[in-house]
Tab-separated table of C-alpha atoms and ligand atoms in Angstrom:
chain	number	residue	atom	x	y	z
A	85	MET	CA	0.000	0.000	0.000
A	86	ASP	CA	0.879	3.596	-0.590
A	87	ARG	CA	2.651	5.642	2.085
A	88	ALA	CA	1.895	9.073	3.601
A	89	ASP	CA	4.285	11.562	5.171
A	90	ALA	CA	1.800	12.125	8.003
A	91	ILE	CA	-1.403	10.391	9.079
A	92	VAL	CA	-3.889	12.413	11.106
A	93	VAL	CA	-6.426	10.363	13.080
A	94	GLY	CA	-9.545	12.551	13.266
A	95	GLY	CA	-10.542	15.544	11.156
A	96	GLY	CA	-11.960	17.784	13.927
A	97	PRO	CA	-10.359	21.157	14.778
A	98	SER	CA	-6.993	19.826	15.992
A	99	GLY	CA	-6.633	17.307	13.149
A	100	VAL	CA	-7.551	19.601	10.305
A	101	ILE	CA	-5.113	22.315	11.389
A	102	SER	CA	-2.288	19.779	11.860
A	103	ALA	CA	-3.006	18.623	8.310
A	104	ILE	CA	-3.128	22.163	6.880
A	105	THR	CA	0.185	23.064	8.538
A	106	ILE	CA	2.023	20.013	7.192
A	107	ALA	CA	0.377	19.919	3.753
A	108	ASP	CA	1.074	23.643	3.297
A	109	ALA	CA	4.790	22.749	3.117
A	110	GLY	CA	4.115	20.223	0.354
A	111	TYR	CA	4.023	16.960	2.316
A	112	ARG	CA	1.509	14.197	1.720
A	113	VAL	CA	-1.024	14.126	4.549
A	114	VAL	CA	-3.927	11.726	4.998
A	115	ILE	CA	-6.774	12.392	7.456
A	116	LEU	CA	-8.671	9.281	8.543
A	117	ASP	CA	-11.996	9.904	10.285
A	118	LYS	CA	-14.595	7.399	11.378
A	119	LYS	CA	-17.393	9.777	10.389
A	120	SER	CA	-18.565	9.995	6.808
A	121	ARG	CA	-16.719	12.736	4.866
A	122	GLU	CA	-19.660	15.188	4.891
A	123	LYS	CA	-20.231	14.869	8.664
A	124	ILE	CA	-16.654	15.469	9.825
A	125	GLY	CA	-16.547	18.586	12.006
A	126	ASN	CA	-20.010	18.079	13.463
A	127	LYS	CA	-20.034	17.903	17.247
A	128	SER	CA	-22.393	18.576	20.165
A	129	CYS	CA	-20.804	21.699	21.559
A	130	GLY	CA	-21.521	25.062	23.192
A	131	ASP	CA	-20.075	26.400	19.910
A	132	ALA	CA	-18.181	29.280	21.545
A	133	LEU	CA	-14.763	30.049	20.055
A	134	ASP	CA	-12.595	32.924	21.200
A	135	HIS	CA	-10.705	35.092	18.735
A	136	ILE	CA	-7.173	33.779	19.373
A	137	ALA	CA	-7.164	30.722	17.092
A	138	PRO	CA	-9.042	32.363	14.168
A	139	ASP	CA	-6.526	35.263	14.396
A	140	LEU	CA	-3.662	32.751	14.196
A	141	LEU	CA	-5.217	30.937	11.203
A	142	LYS	CA	-5.695	34.232	9.385
A	143	GLU	CA	-2.126	35.312	10.087
A	144	LYS	CA	-0.410	32.025	9.206
A	145	PHE	CA	-2.540	30.707	6.328
A	146	GLY	CA	-4.849	33.556	5.294
A	147	ILE	CA	-7.855	31.496	6.470
A	148	GLU	CA	-10.844	33.835	6.696
A	149	TYR	CA	-12.728	34.330	9.960
A	150	PRO	CA	-16.003	32.419	10.474
A	151	SER	CA	-18.796	34.150	8.554
A	152	GLY	CA	-22.178	33.576	6.892
A	153	SER	CA	-23.641	30.137	7.627
A	154	GLU	CA	-20.616	29.319	9.811
A	155	LEU	CA	-21.396	32.165	12.201
A	156	PRO	CA	-24.802	32.063	13.904
A	157	SER	CA	-23.570	34.938	16.072
A	158	PRO	CA	-20.472	36.906	16.955
A	159	ILE	CA	-19.698	37.136	20.687
A	160	GLU	CA	-18.913	40.394	22.413
A	161	TYR	CA	-19.479	39.603	26.083
A	162	ILE	CA	-18.966	36.865	28.624
A	163	THR	CA	-21.013	36.936	31.820
A	164	PHE	CA	-20.237	34.966	34.957
A	165	ALA	CA	-23.247	34.529	37.204
A	166	SER	CA	-23.639	32.807	40.506
A	167	GLN	CA	-26.612	31.218	42.316
A	168	SER	CA	-29.118	33.250	40.329
A	169	LEU	CA	-28.782	35.644	37.446
A	170	GLN	CA	-28.871	38.522	39.964
A	171	ASN	CA	-25.235	38.103	40.954
A	172	LYS	CA	-23.295	38.550	37.783
A	173	MET	CA	-20.402	40.274	36.102
A	174	THR	CA	-19.966	40.897	32.419
A	175	ALA	CA	-16.740	41.441	30.499
A	176	ASN	CA	-15.763	41.993	26.897
A	177	ALA	CA	-14.747	38.746	25.236
A	178	PRO	CA	-14.621	39.013	21.458
A	179	GLY	CA	-15.226	35.723	19.693
A	180	TYR	CA	-17.646	33.631	17.716
A	181	ILE	CA	-20.502	31.200	18.056
A	182	VAL	CA	-19.632	28.878	15.201
A	183	HIS	CA	-21.683	26.325	13.344
A	184	ARG	CA	-19.303	23.445	14.007
A	185	LEU	CA	-20.135	21.469	10.883
A	186	ASN	CA	-20.043	24.394	8.432
A	187	TYR	CA	-16.841	25.896	9.835
A	188	GLY	CA	-15.198	22.480	10.165
A	189	GLN	CA	-16.099	21.585	6.573
A	190	ARG	CA	-14.531	24.805	5.282
A	191	LEU	CA	-11.285	24.041	7.122
A	192	LEU	CA	-11.323	20.531	5.604
A	193	LYS	CA	-11.662	22.071	2.144
A	194	VAL	CA	-8.641	24.286	2.886
A	195	ALA	CA	-6.709	21.135	3.855
A	196	GLU	CA	-7.810	19.441	0.603
A	197	SER	CA	-6.804	22.463	-1.432
A	198	LYS	CA	-3.291	21.982	-0.040
A	199	GLY	CA	-3.255	18.348	-1.127
A	200	THR	CA	-4.520	16.546	1.998
A	201	GLU	CA	-6.442	13.356	1.304
A	202	ILE	CA	-9.465	12.938	3.573
A	203	ILE	CA	-10.832	9.436	4.031
A	204	GLY	CA	-14.207	9.310	5.794
A	205	GLY	CA	-15.751	6.168	7.283
A	206	ALA	CA	-12.257	5.045	8.319
A	207	LYS	CA	-12.043	3.957	11.951
A	208	VAL	CA	-8.493	3.586	13.249
A	209	ARG	CA	-8.118	0.421	15.333
A	210	ASP	CA	-4.433	-0.230	15.806
A	211	LEU	CA	-0.896	1.027	15.267
A	212	ILE	CA	1.868	-0.398	13.120
A	213	TRP	CA	5.191	-0.630	14.967
A	214	GLU	CA	8.787	-1.167	13.895
A	215	GLY	CA	10.528	-1.856	17.202
A	216	ASP	CA	9.648	1.083	19.468
A	217	GLN	CA	8.737	3.352	16.520
A	218	ILE	CA	5.144	3.972	15.382
A	219	VAL	CA	5.130	3.776	11.568
A	220	GLY	CA	1.459	3.713	10.627
A	221	VAL	CA	-2.070	2.666	11.486
A	222	LYS	CA	-4.561	-0.108	10.826
A	223	PHE	CA	-8.097	1.046	10.120
A	224	HIS	CA	-11.492	-0.366	9.227
A	225	LYS	CA	-12.983	0.914	6.000
A	226	ASP	CA	-15.802	-0.677	4.013
A	227	GLY	CA	-15.707	-3.772	6.214
A	228	GLU	CA	-11.990	-4.391	5.621
A	229	LEU	CA	-8.987	-3.886	7.862
A	230	GLN	CA	-6.521	-1.760	5.899
A	231	GLU	CA	-3.018	-0.474	6.631
A	232	LEU	CA	-1.332	2.840	5.933
A	233	LYS	CA	2.272	3.666	6.764
A	234	SER	CA	3.789	7.096	7.451
A	235	ASN	CA	6.588	8.953	9.212
A	236	VAL	CA	4.286	10.293	11.891
A	237	VAL	CA	0.827	9.595	13.268
A	238	ILE	CA	-1.058	12.483	14.879
A	239	ASP	CA	-3.745	11.543	17.384
A	240	ALA	CA	-6.529	14.081	16.840
A	241	SER	CA	-9.309	11.675	17.787
A	242	GLY	CA	-10.688	13.827	20.625
A	243	TYR	CA	-11.675	12.662	24.105
A	244	VAL	CA	-11.333	8.952	23.246
A	245	GLY	CA	-7.591	9.267	22.444
A	246	THR	CA	-7.489	6.328	20.040
A	247	VAL	CA	-3.712	6.367	19.431
A	248	ARG	CA	-2.914	7.433	22.988
A	249	LYS	CA	-4.573	4.305	24.342
A	250	LEU	CA	-2.363	2.102	22.150
A	251	ILE	CA	0.971	3.527	23.367
A	252	ARG	CA	3.026	0.846	25.064
A	253	GLY	CA	3.653	1.211	28.785
A	254	GLU	CA	7.464	1.319	28.559
A	255	LEU	CA	7.305	4.389	26.258
A	256	LYS	CA	5.207	6.489	28.649
A	257	GLN	CA	8.052	7.832	30.836
A	258	GLY	CA	5.948	7.525	33.986
A	259	VAL	CA	3.090	9.652	32.621
A	260	ASP	CA	-0.450	8.438	33.320
A	261	TYR	CA	-2.313	8.861	30.024
A	262	SER	CA	-5.767	8.182	31.429
A	263	VAL	CA	-8.185	10.950	32.387
A	264	SER	CA	-9.667	10.415	35.831
A	265	ASN	CA	-13.314	11.050	36.658
A	266	ASP	CA	-12.096	13.839	38.966
A	267	ASN	CA	-10.916	15.666	35.871
A	268	THR	CA	-13.858	15.023	33.577
A	269	VAL	CA	-17.240	16.681	33.189
A	270	ALA	CA	-20.297	15.172	31.540
A	271	THR	CA	-22.398	17.574	29.481
A	272	TYR	CA	-25.876	17.864	28.042
A	273	ARG	CA	-27.008	20.673	25.776
A	274	GLU	CA	-29.848	21.728	23.490
A	275	ILE	CA	-30.081	24.245	20.685
A	276	VAL	CA	-33.492	25.880	20.961
A	277	ARG	CA	-35.494	28.197	18.717
A	278	LEU	CA	-37.578	30.744	20.639
A	279	ASP	CA	-40.876	32.429	19.757
A	280	GLN	CA	-39.249	35.810	20.225
A	281	GLU	CA	-35.861	37.468	20.284
A	282	HIS	CA	-33.913	36.723	23.456
A	283	SER	CA	-31.987	39.136	25.658
A	284	TYR	CA	-28.544	37.475	25.320
A	285	LYS	CA	-27.476	39.420	22.253
A	286	ASN	CA	-23.836	38.574	21.412
A	287	GLU	CA	-23.425	37.164	24.906
A	288	ILE	CA	-22.330	33.901	26.491
A	289	LEU	CA	-23.246	33.280	30.123
A	290	LEU	CA	-21.748	30.791	32.580
A	291	LEU	CA	-23.750	30.181	35.745
A	292	TYR	CA	-22.380	28.594	38.928
A	293	HIS	CA	-25.637	27.218	40.285
A	294	ASP	CA	-26.397	25.841	43.774
A	295	SER	CA	-27.662	22.552	42.280
A	296	ILE	CA	-24.494	21.875	40.291
A	297	PRO	CA	-21.238	21.046	42.088
A	298	ILE	CA	-18.316	23.165	40.797
A	299	PRO	CA	-16.467	22.620	38.383
A	300	GLY	CA	-19.872	21.969	36.782
A	301	TYR	CA	-21.930	24.931	35.599
A	302	ALA	CA	-24.913	25.834	33.438
A	303	TRP	CA	-24.555	27.895	30.283
A	304	ILE	CA	-26.750	30.089	28.119
A	305	PHE	CA	-25.092	31.116	24.858
A	306	THR	CA	-26.598	33.207	22.093
A	307	ASP	CA	-26.984	31.280	18.849
A	308	GLY	CA	-28.496	34.086	16.788
A	309	SER	CA	-31.234	36.516	17.746
A	310	LYS	CA	-33.943	33.848	18.272
A	311	GLN	CA	-31.800	30.842	19.087
A	312	LEU	CA	-29.922	29.767	22.190
A	313	ASN	CA	-27.390	27.046	22.916
A	314	ILE	CA	-28.069	26.043	26.535
A	315	GLY	CA	-26.562	23.292	28.617
A	316	VAL	CA	-25.063	21.961	31.803
A	317	THR	CA	-21.794	20.336	32.784
A	318	TRP	CA	-21.520	17.992	35.764
A	319	PRO	CA	-18.377	16.577	37.446
A	320	LYS	CA	-18.075	12.907	36.559
A	321	ASN	CA	-16.811	11.911	40.012
A	322	ILE	CA	-20.074	13.020	41.658
A	323	PRO	CA	-23.198	10.874	41.107
A	324	TYR	CA	-26.351	12.648	39.958
A	325	PRO	CA	-28.627	13.218	42.995
A	326	ASP	CA	-31.719	11.014	43.526
A	327	ASN	CA	-30.972	8.917	40.433
A	328	LYS	CA	-31.830	11.831	38.180
A	329	SER	CA	-30.484	11.997	34.647
A	330	LEU	CA	-28.343	14.903	33.472
A	331	LYS	CA	-31.224	15.912	31.212
A	332	GLN	CA	-33.515	16.190	34.265
A	333	ILE	CA	-30.922	18.337	36.064
A	334	TYR	CA	-30.645	20.470	32.914
A	335	HIS	CA	-34.402	21.123	33.022
A	336	GLU	CA	-34.471	21.827	36.750
A	337	VAL	CA	-31.712	24.402	36.439
A	338	LEU	CA	-32.512	25.987	33.091
A	339	ASP	CA	-36.320	25.875	32.782
A	340	PRO	CA	-36.751	28.742	35.301
A	341	LEU	CA	-34.355	30.813	33.175
A	342	VAL	CA	-35.515	29.899	29.666
A	343	ASP	CA	-39.141	28.794	29.671
A	344	PRO	CA	-39.501	25.565	27.624
A	345	LYS	CA	-43.024	26.627	26.594
A	346	THR	CA	-41.395	29.395	24.536
A	347	TYR	CA	-39.080	27.256	22.447
A	348	GLU	CA	-38.717	24.344	20.069
A	349	VAL	CA	-35.685	22.034	20.452
A	350	LEU	CA	-33.660	21.908	17.223
A	351	ASP	CA	-30.828	19.684	18.390
A	352	SER	CA	-29.731	17.925	21.554
A	353	GLY	CA	-26.672	15.992	22.626
A	354	GLY	CA	-23.753	15.864	24.968
A	355	GLY	CA	-20.401	14.326	25.674
A	356	GLN	CA	-17.518	14.235	28.090
A	357	ILE	CA	-14.830	16.878	28.414
A	358	PRO	CA	-11.418	16.448	30.065
A	359	ILE	CA	-10.770	19.446	32.336
A	360	ARG	CA	-7.127	19.237	33.308
A	361	PRO	CA	-3.870	20.627	31.894
A	362	PRO	CA	-2.331	18.804	28.904
A	363	PHE	CA	-0.563	15.471	29.424
A	364	ASP	CA	2.985	16.158	30.583
A	365	SER	CA	4.491	14.872	27.342
A	366	LEU	CA	2.587	14.677	24.063
A	367	VAL	CA	5.209	13.049	21.833
A	368	PHE	CA	6.384	9.481	21.218
A	369	ASN	CA	8.621	7.895	18.612
A	370	GLY	CA	6.552	8.609	15.496
A	371	ALA	CA	3.424	10.059	17.171
A	372	LEU	CA	1.957	13.217	18.730
A	373	LEU	CA	-1.221	13.962	20.694
A	374	VAL	CA	-3.209	17.080	19.761
A	375	GLY	CA	-6.498	18.669	20.838
A	376	GLU	CA	-8.631	16.797	23.319
A	377	ALA	CA	-6.608	13.620	22.780
A	378	GLY	CA	-3.871	15.595	24.568
A	379	CYS	CA	-6.329	17.337	26.968
A	380	MET	CA	-6.186	20.843	25.469
A	381	VAL	CA	-9.199	22.184	27.331
A	382	ASP	CA	-9.370	25.125	29.698
A	383	PRO	CA	-10.256	23.472	33.044
A	384	THR	CA	-12.421	26.360	34.283
A	385	THR	CA	-14.448	27.209	31.180
A	386	ALA	CA	-14.191	23.801	29.380
A	387	GLU	CA	-13.286	25.604	26.144
A	388	GLY	CA	-11.399	23.207	23.900
A	389	HIS	CA	-12.115	24.313	20.344
A	390	GLY	CA	-9.584	27.190	20.161
A	391	PRO	CA	-6.823	25.379	22.123
A	392	SER	CA	-7.317	22.344	19.856
A	393	LEU	CA	-6.846	24.451	16.731
A	394	ILE	CA	-3.696	25.996	18.220
A	395	SER	CA	-2.204	22.690	19.350
A	396	GLY	CA	-2.797	21.326	15.837
A	397	TYR	CA	-0.758	24.181	14.411
A	398	LEU	CA	2.078	23.748	16.941
A	399	ALA	CA	2.224	19.988	16.333
A	400	GLY	CA	2.306	20.560	12.583
A	401	LYS	CA	5.267	22.933	12.977
A	402	ALA	CA	7.212	20.369	15.037
A	403	VAL	CA	6.504	17.701	12.400
A	404	LEU	CA	7.876	20.022	9.704
A	405	ASP	CA	11.136	20.399	11.675
A	406	ALA	CA	11.373	16.613	11.967
A	407	MET	CA	10.675	16.247	8.212
A	408	LYS	CA	13.759	18.351	7.488
A	409	LYS	CA	15.882	15.928	9.510
A	410	GLN	CA	13.915	12.888	8.319
A	411	SER	CA	14.067	11.623	11.881
A	412	PHE	CA	10.891	11.123	13.917
A	413	ARG	CA	12.076	9.999	17.318
A	414	LYS	CA	10.539	11.495	20.471
A	415	ALA	CA	13.484	13.929	20.778
A	416	ASP	CA	12.902	15.136	17.191
A	417	LEU	CA	9.288	16.043	17.993
A	418	TRP	CA	10.006	17.457	21.468
A	419	SER	CA	9.736	21.134	20.381
A	420	TYR	CA	5.951	20.575	20.250
A	421	ASN	CA	5.924	19.816	23.995
A	422	LYS	CA	7.960	22.920	24.718
A	423	GLU	CA	5.734	25.216	22.606
A	424	VAL	CA	2.391	23.835	23.716
A	425	MET	CA	3.318	24.040	27.408
A	426	LYS	CA	3.805	27.825	26.988
A	427	TYR	CA	0.357	28.216	25.480
A	428	PRO	CA	-2.179	26.808	26.074
A	429	GLY	CA	-0.407	24.517	28.599
A	430	SER	CA	0.671	27.144	31.121
A	431	THR	CA	-2.655	29.019	30.933
A	432	HIS	CA	-4.605	25.801	31.462
A	433	ALA	CA	-2.405	24.754	34.372
A	434	MET	CA	-2.979	28.154	36.002
A	435	SER	CA	-6.678	27.854	35.265
A	436	TYR	CA	-6.640	24.432	36.973
A	437	GLN	CA	-5.123	25.990	40.104
A	438	ALA	CA	-7.693	28.796	40.045
A	439	LEU	CA	-10.442	26.192	39.645
A	440	GLN	CA	-9.423	24.495	42.895
A	441	PHE	CA	-9.944	27.866	44.625
A	442	ILE	CA	-13.312	28.366	42.889
A	443	LYS	CA	-14.390	24.852	43.941
A	444	TRP	CA	-13.477	25.624	47.526
A	445	LEU	CA	-15.289	28.968	47.337
A	446	GLY	CA	-18.518	27.419	45.984
A	447	PRO	CA	-21.414	29.329	44.367
A	448	SER	CA	-22.135	31.318	47.557
A	449	GLY	CA	-18.513	32.448	47.901
A	450	PHE	CA	-18.606	33.472	44.285
A	451	SER	CA	-21.728	35.536	44.912
A	452	PHE	CA	-19.918	37.178	47.810
A	453	LEU	CA	-17.060	38.159	45.492
A	454	PHE	CA	-19.481	39.525	42.909
A	455	ARG	CA	-21.675	41.412	45.403
A	456	ARG	CA	-18.682	43.083	46.995
A	457	LYS	CA	-17.349	43.824	43.505
A	458	ILE	CA	-14.059	42.242	44.472
A	459	ILE	CA	-13.514	41.253	40.894
A	460	SER	CA	-14.230	44.341	38.839
A	461	GLU	CA	-15.556	44.164	35.300
A	462	GLU	CA	-12.315	45.793	34.074
A	463	GLU	CA	-10.309	43.002	35.683
A	464	LEU	CA	-12.485	40.379	34.058
A	465	ILE	CA	-11.881	42.141	30.748
A	466	GLU	CA	-8.166	41.944	31.450
A	467	ILE	CA	-8.396	38.181	31.890
A	468	PHE	CA	-10.465	37.598	28.783
A	469	GLN	CA	-8.399	39.849	26.570
A	470	THR	CA	-5.048	38.432	27.592
A	471	ARG	CA	-6.448	34.922	28.216
A	472	ASP	CA	-4.081	34.798	31.098
A	473	PHE	CA	-4.407	34.733	34.856
A	474	THR	CA	-1.888	37.532	35.182
A	475	LEU	CA	-0.402	38.147	38.556
A	476	THR	CA	-1.361	41.780	38.404
A	477	PHE	CA	-4.965	40.641	38.295
A	478	TRP	CA	-4.667	38.238	41.219
A	479	ASN	CA	-2.663	40.700	43.269
A	480	LYS	CA	-5.356	43.300	42.757
A	481	ILE	CA	-7.895	40.888	44.183
A	482	LEU	CA	-5.627	40.180	47.100
A	483	LYS	CA	-5.262	43.896	47.855
A	484	VAL	CA	-9.028	44.396	47.944
A	485	LEU	CA	-9.555	41.297	50.040
A	486	LYS	CA	-7.174	42.602	52.680
A	487	THR	CA	-9.778	45.160	53.624
A	488	LEU	CA	-12.429	42.505	54.129
A	489	PRO	CA	-13.206	40.323	57.105
A	490	ARG	CA	-13.388	36.927	55.308
A	491	VAL	CA	-9.941	35.857	56.475
A	492	SER	CA	-10.211	32.275	55.240
A	493	ILE	CA	-10.849	33.505	51.707
A	494	LEU	CA	-7.858	35.782	51.964
A	495	LEU	CA	-5.552	33.029	53.209
A	496	ASN	CA	-6.665	30.565	50.595
A	497	LEU	CA	-6.450	33.130	47.834
A	498	ARG	CA	-2.943	34.106	48.863
A	499	LYS	CA	-1.935	30.445	48.652
A	500	THR	CA	-3.629	30.118	45.253
A	501	ILE	CA	-1.839	33.158	43.865
A	502	ALA	CA	1.544	31.828	44.966
A	503	LEU	CA	0.731	28.473	43.358
A	504	ILE	CA	-0.460	30.096	40.145
A	505	GLU	CA	2.767	32.085	39.923
A	506	GLU	CA	4.934	29.026	40.475
A	507	THR	CA	2.851	26.914	38.076
A	508	ASP	CA	3.207	29.472	35.291
A	509	LYS	CA	6.973	29.547	35.776
A	510	HIS	CA	7.218	25.764	35.838
A	511	TYR	CA	5.315	25.284	32.568
A	512	ARG	CA	7.394	28.007	30.901
A	513	GLU	CA	10.552	26.220	32.044
A	514	TYR	CA	9.576	22.980	30.323
A	515	PRO	CA	12.781	21.089	29.415
A	516	ASP	CA	14.357	21.553	25.971
A	517	SER	CA	14.865	17.824	25.507
A	518	PRO	CA	13.608	14.536	27.027
A	519	ASP	CA	16.750	14.359	29.202
A	520	ASN	CA	15.432	16.557	32.019
A	521	PHE	CA	11.820	15.475	31.735
A	522	ILE	CA	11.516	13.254	34.809
A	523	GLY	CA	12.697	16.032	37.142
A	524	TRP	CA	10.175	18.416	35.541
A	525	LEU	CA	7.382	15.829	35.847
A	526	ASN	CA	8.069	15.170	39.526
A	527	LYS	CA	7.918	18.865	40.309
A	528	ARG	CA	4.702	19.238	38.278
A	529	LYS	CA	3.129	16.460	40.339
A	530	ARG	CA	4.017	18.308	43.534
A	531	LEU	CA	2.833	21.681	42.268
A	532	VAL	CA	-0.319	20.624	40.451
A	533	PRO	CA	-1.189	17.363	42.164
A	534	PHE	CA	-3.480	15.216	40.059
A	535	ASP	CA	-3.370	12.163	37.856
B	140	FAD	C1	-21.375	19.401	24.955
B	140	FAD	C2	-20.036	20.047	24.732
B	140	FAD	C3	-19.960	21.441	24.733
B	140	FAD	C4	-18.729	22.060	24.448
B	140	FAD	N1	-18.694	23.430	24.361
B	140	FAD	C5	-17.559	24.044	23.977
B	140	FAD	C6	-17.551	25.456	23.732
B	140	FAD	O1	-18.574	26.133	23.807
B	140	FAD	N2	-16.376	26.013	23.367
B	140	FAD	C7	-15.237	25.294	23.204
B	140	FAD	O2	-14.186	25.875	22.886
B	140	FAD	N3	-15.220	23.955	23.416
B	140	FAD	C8	-16.354	23.306	23.782
B	140	FAD	N4	-16.362	21.948	23.932
B	140	FAD	C9	-15.113	21.205	23.690
B	140	FAD	C10	-14.794	21.106	22.191
B	140	FAD	O3	-15.918	20.634	21.501
B	140	FAD	C11	-13.625	20.132	21.963
B	140	FAD	O4	-12.586	20.443	22.857
B	140	FAD	C12	-13.058	20.153	20.541
B	140	FAD	O5	-14.009	19.764	19.585
B	140	FAD	C13	-11.855	19.195	20.471
B	140	FAD	O6	-11.377	19.134	19.153
B	140	FAD	P1	-10.565	17.851	18.657
B	140	FAD	O7	-10.179	18.115	17.260
B	140	FAD	O8	-9.483	17.557	19.618
B	140	FAD	O9	-11.578	16.629	18.773
B	140	FAD	P2	-13.020	16.391	18.170
B	140	FAD	O10	-13.675	17.663	17.779
B	140	FAD	O11	-13.724	15.537	19.160
B	140	FAD	O12	-12.743	15.564	16.837
B	140	FAD	C14	-12.261	14.240	16.900
B	140	FAD	C15	-12.469	13.562	15.559
B	140	FAD	O13	-11.839	12.268	15.597
B	140	FAD	C16	-12.681	11.318	15.005
B	140	FAD	N5	-12.331	10.009	15.570
B	140	FAD	C17	-12.480	9.584	16.854
B	140	FAD	N6	-12.027	8.316	16.990
B	140	FAD	C18	-11.578	7.936	15.762
B	140	FAD	C19	-10.996	6.739	15.264
B	140	FAD	N7	-10.773	5.667	16.042
B	140	FAD	N8	-10.660	6.686	13.946
B	140	FAD	C20	-10.870	7.744	13.118
B	140	FAD	N9	-11.437	8.900	13.557
B	140	FAD	C21	-11.773	9.001	14.860
B	140	FAD	C22	-14.086	11.797	15.338
B	140	FAD	O14	-15.040	11.276	14.415
B	140	FAD	C23	-13.934	13.312	15.230
B	140	FAD	O15	-14.215	13.779	13.932
B	140	FAD	C24	-17.558	21.286	24.223
B	140	FAD	C25	-17.641	19.879	24.263
B	140	FAD	C26	-18.867	19.265	24.497
B	140	FAD	C27	-18.931	17.758	24.511
């Protein structure tokens, strides 16, 4: 059988951008996706996408911003609310509500225009090895098990992590490549068409609700003037109360806010989202993990679309460097680890630390912060424009808290800020080669303790 330079397993956001980046330099890329060709890109999602990744795609490849049928609505604001919609803060957060299928299909066409072959209905089942080197995949297509060889295999298969699960134990360098229930949320969402225009124009709203344990939340996102994308996330390590289903919880929380008598349900679905920083190393001899297969999701907001696009680009760049050397060992692909740990890795690790504080605070503590205006709207803007938990921001909070009597909040916040600062530094000091990895990993486990 024919050979590819790179095989990409999955044609969602992370896969398609990996393919575009590599094919743009003239290499032969094949995307294999288990979905039929015309359905690749479709996904149950909140559909929110911030501006960072589309800006990058425009700058690097001239890919136009989402528009027309790909853009049910632009986003201008993000609102955080707590307990009820009375306690809330709104900040500027430019971005997009995208039609996942239409936008995803356009990106696939860009990949094809650069020579990428896209094979739908192709479910990857196994890897082909030569010694400790991954050199291709085995996939089911039209009832037959087929083989395709390549220099590199990129796992862009999303939450399931098809390739990741097939990596042999001795090649894992002590990294646990499973995602625990503690670091996963289950989701359910509906897209609804209302009788009348809604009041969430260009807005996305995240609600920390008393009935949903944090890190879970409810969301109400605009999806055009008469449509909303509404849903809930629920921590997978906590059973649903009284044997309820997530759909029942969704109705209990959201029906008082968006009356079901006023809408028709156009689409419903859900899924699981990993909410932890990326795996500590994302490269193996002949393979890389991108997007959700590598856990590129912001732990606090559960946004994974933009980080997945960006990780696809960074992985593609590392593959191009390896192509020049024609060597695809872990060390040859290591620059991907280094780049991705700066962004989104460091931001997501800091977000994970902040999330532990938010969990401890709970919805009522959050309301307290909002009511006392401890986090100002300008400071929220600062976070959402820089997409960074900058120390200036946290130190401002600390200064205001000093004047308040809630000493336990102050103490815990002070500890969180110190941890955030150290975490940021640690991810930015990711080793240049695999040689110093174990020392880095051990310190990461102490600083950000999870597995
Ligand atoms: C309900 C819900 C709401 C969300 N809301 C938001 C949001 O509002 N904003 C945001 O930024 N993120 C959101 N996310 C997360 C976001 O959808 C994902 O992080 C993002 O799609 C990940 O992109 P990906 O390319 O890594 O994987 P995916 O988009 O999951 O794509 C993976 C692809 O791999 C294919 N595949 C899987 N296994 C195989 C196999 N064995 N062989 C071949 N192909 C395979 C699949 O068919 C699929 O096409 C949400 C997720 C859910 C579930």
